GROMACS .gro file of C-alpha atoms in nm:
model
  210
    1MET     CA    1  -4.238   2.853   4.772
    2PRO     CA    2  -4.486   2.903   5.059
    3ASP     CA    3  -4.321   2.916   5.398
    4GLU     CA    4  -4.411   2.660   5.663
    5SER     CA    5  -4.525   2.937   5.898
    6GLU     CA    6  -4.795   3.044   5.650
    7TYR     CA    7  -4.990   2.730   5.742
    8LEU     CA    8  -4.983   2.781   6.118
    9ARG     CA    9  -5.276   2.931   6.309
   10LYS     CA   10  -5.020   3.087   6.539
   11LYS     CA   11  -4.644   3.087   6.543
   12PRO     CA   12  -4.478   2.897   6.830
   13GLN     CA   13  -4.284   3.145   7.040
   14GLN     CA   14  -4.125   2.919   7.300
   15SER     CA   15  -3.903   2.616   7.258
   16ARG     CA   16  -4.173   2.387   7.398
   17SER     CA   17  -4.426   2.518   7.144
   18ARG     CA   18  -4.177   2.471   6.862
   19SER     CA   19  -4.115   2.117   6.983
   20VAL     CA   20  -4.489   2.046   6.968
   21VAL     CA   21  -4.515   2.177   6.610
   22ASN     CA   22  -4.206   1.980   6.507
   23ALA     CA   23  -4.345   1.663   6.664
   24ILE     CA   24  -4.677   1.703   6.482
   25ILE     CA   25  -4.516   1.758   6.139
   26GLU     CA   26  -4.271   1.472   6.194
   27ALA     CA   27  -4.557   1.245   6.298
   28ALA     CA   28  -4.744   1.332   5.979
   29ASP     CA   29  -4.428   1.251   5.781
   30GLN     CA   30  -4.385   0.914   5.951
   31LEU     CA   31  -4.748   0.810   5.904
   32LEU     CA   32  -4.750   0.916   5.539
   33GLU     CA   33  -4.433   0.714   5.484
   34ARG     CA   34  -4.592   0.412   5.649
   35SER     CA   35  -4.926   0.423   5.466
   36GLY     CA   36  -4.848   0.580   5.131
   37ASP     CA   37  -5.207   0.711   5.125
   38PRO     CA   38  -5.301   1.046   5.283
   39ASN     CA   39  -5.661   0.927   5.313
   40GLU     CA   40  -5.548   0.672   5.569
   41VAL     CA   41  -5.379   0.932   5.790
   42SER     CA   42  -5.614   1.111   6.031
   43LEU     CA   43  -5.545   1.418   6.243
   44GLN     CA   44  -5.623   1.213   6.551
   45GLY     CA   45  -5.369   0.953   6.442
   46ILE     CA   46  -5.109   1.222   6.384
   47ALA     CA   47  -5.172   1.372   6.728
   48GLN     CA   48  -5.138   1.030   6.892
   49ARG     CA   49  -4.818   0.959   6.701
   50ALA     CA   50  -4.678   1.298   6.807
   51GLY     CA   51  -4.770   1.235   7.169
   52VAL     CA   52  -4.993   1.542   7.195
   53GLY     CA   53  -5.364   1.597   7.242
   54ILE     CA   54  -5.584   1.673   6.943
   55GLY     CA   55  -5.650   2.015   7.101
   56SER     CA   56  -5.280   2.095   7.088
   57LEU     CA   57  -5.276   2.005   6.720
   58TYR     CA   58  -5.566   2.243   6.653
   59ASP     CA   59  -5.388   2.514   6.847
   60TYR     CA   60  -5.140   2.535   6.561
   61PHE     CA   61  -5.323   2.391   6.260
   62ALA     CA   62  -5.675   2.497   6.166
   63ASN     CA   63  -5.742   2.188   5.959
   64ARG     CA   64  -5.591   1.900   5.766
   65GLU     CA   65  -5.497   2.122   5.472
   66GLY     CA   66  -5.298   2.351   5.700
   67LEU     CA   67  -5.101   2.064   5.848
   68MET     CA   68  -5.035   1.903   5.511
   69GLY     CA   69  -4.926   2.240   5.371
   70ALA     CA   70  -4.674   2.282   5.654
   71PHE     CA   71  -4.549   1.928   5.596
   72LEU     CA   72  -4.501   1.992   5.223
   73ALA     CA   73  -4.327   2.324   5.283
   74ARG     CA   74  -4.082   2.166   5.527
   75LEU     CA   75  -4.017   1.859   5.311
   76THR     CA   76  -3.967   2.060   4.992
   77ASP     CA   77  -3.727   2.297   5.163
   78ALA     CA   78  -3.530   2.007   5.312
   79ASN     CA   79  -3.511   1.827   4.977
   80PHE     CA   80  -3.389   2.140   4.799
   81ALA     CA   81  -3.122   2.203   5.063
   82ALA     CA   82  -2.999   1.843   5.043
   83LEU     CA   83  -2.974   1.842   4.664
   84GLU     CA   84  -2.814   2.186   4.657
   85GLN     CA   85  -2.552   2.062   4.903
   86GLU     CA   86  -2.488   1.761   4.677
   87VAL     CA   87  -2.422   1.992   4.383
   88LEU     CA   88  -2.203   2.230   4.582
   89GLY     CA   89  -2.017   1.942   4.744
   90THR     CA   90  -1.894   1.817   4.406
   91LYS     CA   91  -1.738   2.143   4.288
   92SER     CA   92  -1.390   1.998   4.321
   93ILE     CA   93  -1.451   1.746   4.041
   94PRO     CA   94  -1.560   1.796   3.678
   95PHE     CA   95  -1.934   1.825   3.625
   96ASN     CA   96  -1.948   1.509   3.414
   97GLU     CA   97  -1.797   1.315   3.704
   98ALA     CA   98  -2.029   1.481   3.951
   99LEU     CA   99  -2.340   1.411   3.746
  100PRO     CA  100  -2.379   1.042   3.846
  101LEU     CA  101  -2.349   1.144   4.211
  102ILE     CA  102  -2.619   1.408   4.168
  103VAL     CA  103  -2.844   1.162   3.986
  104ASP     CA  104  -2.788   0.905   4.260
  105ALA     CA  105  -2.878   1.155   4.531
  106THR     CA  106  -3.194   1.260   4.349
  107LEU     CA  107  -3.319   0.908   4.283
  108LYS     CA  108  -3.232   0.801   4.636
  109MET     CA  109  -3.419   1.094   4.785
  110TYR     CA  110  -3.745   1.010   4.611
  111LEU     CA  111  -3.727   0.634   4.560
  112ASP     CA  112  -3.575   0.503   4.883
  113LYS     CA  113  -3.904   0.584   5.059
  114PRO     CA  114  -4.159   0.522   4.784
  115SER     CA  115  -4.467   0.521   5.009
  116ARG     CA  116  -4.376   0.863   5.143
  117THR     CA  117  -4.317   1.000   4.793
  118ARG     CA  118  -4.646   0.857   4.664
  119ALA     CA  119  -4.831   1.015   4.956
  120THR     CA  120  -4.650   1.343   4.897
  121ILE     CA  121  -4.746   1.350   4.527
  122THR     CA  122  -5.110   1.282   4.615
  123THR     CA  123  -5.104   1.561   4.873
  124ILE     CA  124  -4.944   1.804   4.626
  125ALA     CA  125  -5.224   1.739   4.377
  126ARG     CA  126  -5.492   1.771   4.643
  127LEU     CA  127  -5.363   2.103   4.773
  128GLY     CA  128  -5.297   2.246   4.427
  129TRP     CA  129  -4.926   2.272   4.492
  130VAL     CA  130  -4.816   2.210   4.134
  131LYS     CA  131  -4.702   2.569   4.070
  132PRO     CA  132  -4.485   2.591   4.386
  133VAL     CA  133  -4.326   2.257   4.297
  134ILE     CA  134  -4.242   2.384   3.949
  135GLN     CA  135  -4.090   2.696   4.105
  136GLU     CA  136  -3.870   2.476   4.322
  137ARG     CA  137  -3.775   2.277   4.012
  138ASP     CA  138  -3.666   2.599   3.844
  139ARG     CA  139  -3.473   2.703   4.154
  140PHE     CA  140  -3.278   2.377   4.161
  141ALA     CA  141  -3.222   2.397   3.785
  142ALA     CA  142  -3.066   2.737   3.849
  143VAL     CA  143  -2.824   2.573   4.095
  144LEU     CA  144  -2.724   2.320   3.828
  145THR     CA  145  -2.690   2.599   3.572
  146LYS     CA  146  -2.463   2.802   3.797
  147ARG     CA  147  -2.247   2.497   3.863
  148LEU     CA  148  -2.222   2.412   3.492
  149CYS     CA  149  -2.158   2.769   3.374
  150GLY     CA  150  -1.898   2.813   3.645
  151GLU     CA  151  -1.702   2.531   3.484
  152TYR     CA  152  -1.776   2.645   3.127
  153PRO     CA  153  -1.786   3.028   3.131
  154LYS     CA  154  -1.861   3.055   2.758
  155LEU     CA  155  -2.178   2.850   2.793
  156SER     CA  156  -2.506   3.033   2.733
  157VAL     CA  157  -2.676   3.073   3.069
  158ASP     CA  158  -3.021   3.075   2.910
  159LYS     CA  159  -2.958   2.754   2.717
  160ALA     CA  160  -2.805   2.589   3.021
  161GLN     CA  161  -3.105   2.684   3.234
  162VAL     CA  162  -3.351   2.536   2.986
  163MET     CA  163  -3.146   2.218   2.964
  164ALA     CA  164  -3.127   2.193   3.342
  165GLU     CA  165  -3.504   2.236   3.373
  166VAL     CA  166  -3.565   1.963   3.114
  167LEU     CA  167  -3.320   1.732   3.292
  168CYS     CA  168  -3.500   1.789   3.620
  169ASP     CA  169  -3.831   1.709   3.454
  170SER     CA  170  -3.682   1.397   3.297
  171VAL     CA  171  -3.554   1.269   3.630
  172MET     CA  172  -3.887   1.336   3.798
  173GLY     CA  173  -4.064   1.158   3.515
  174VAL     CA  174  -3.848   0.854   3.585
  175VAL     CA  175  -3.924   0.886   3.956
  176MET     CA  176  -4.299   0.899   3.886
  177SER     CA  177  -4.289   0.578   3.683
  178GLU     CA  178  -4.052   0.391   3.915
  179LEU     CA  179  -4.266   0.467   4.220
  180TRP     CA  180  -4.525   0.218   4.103
  181ARG     CA  181  -4.286  -0.056   3.990
  182ASP     CA  182  -4.139  -0.347   4.181
  183ARG     CA  183  -3.783  -0.222   4.215
  184THR     CA  184  -3.482  -0.450   4.233
  185PRO     CA  185  -3.116  -0.352   4.277
  186GLU     CA  186  -3.059  -0.445   3.912
  187ARG     CA  187  -3.348  -0.230   3.794
  188ALA     CA  188  -3.230   0.061   4.009
  189ALA     CA  189  -2.878   0.039   3.861
  190GLU     CA  190  -3.013   0.031   3.505
  191VAL     CA  191  -3.236   0.333   3.565
  192ARG     CA  192  -2.949   0.527   3.720
  193GLN     CA  193  -2.727   0.447   3.422
  194GLU     CA  194  -2.990   0.547   3.166
  195VAL     CA  195  -3.066   0.878   3.337
  196THR     CA  196  -2.696   0.960   3.369
  197THR     CA  197  -2.624   0.867   3.007
  198ILE     CA  198  -2.908   1.083   2.874
  199ALA     CA  199  -2.796   1.376   3.088
  200LYS     CA  200  -2.433   1.346   2.974
  201LEU     CA  201  -2.535   1.330   2.609
  202ARG     CA  202  -2.749   1.641   2.642
  203ILE     CA  203  -2.473   1.829   2.820
  204ALA     CA  204  -2.221   1.723   2.553
  205GLU     CA  205  -2.450   1.867   2.286
  206LEU     CA  206  -2.481   2.190   2.479
  207LEU     CA  207  -2.106   2.224   2.522
  208LYS     CA  208  -2.048   2.211   2.146
  209ASP     CA  209  -2.153   2.575   2.133
  210ALA     CA  210  -1.945   2.675   2.437
   0.00000   0.00000   0.00000
């Protein structure tokens, strides 16, 4: 996964400089969430939202691609950390009981702010970020695998990893389709139940060989 600093023209050394960079990236996040369309978010608009001059923005970001890259790097890292914490925070209960909580956290992360997620997906495609996203998928699947194999030591790590990767893809497939639907609480509950049921069935099949 590319690091946020790779997209900066220069690294902020002082706390004030770091605050400026943070404000710019957060402003981009807020405007993307509001619009849902990266084409509607200008660098000038981001600078105004951040409360800085456009010159200050260009001090740290050479162009739009650099700023969007830093935004994606920060968001992806934050999402991974949050989901990893969800998995680790449920270690005291059986995996099957933890699974609905993990599914809930994942769906909530991407579907509670649909405009932001739609804008993020568009930006990922535009910047050619598909490979880094897949790498992050694999990294989170490894977290699930470690959690599952820790509970079932006889389980094949390789098989568990493949299953975890497929489950991640399945959940993201659901997210992609739900992003463009009119969601209701009833629909959200049904989707959550279906995803959880499919995941539990697949895990049950895997555990037959454990």
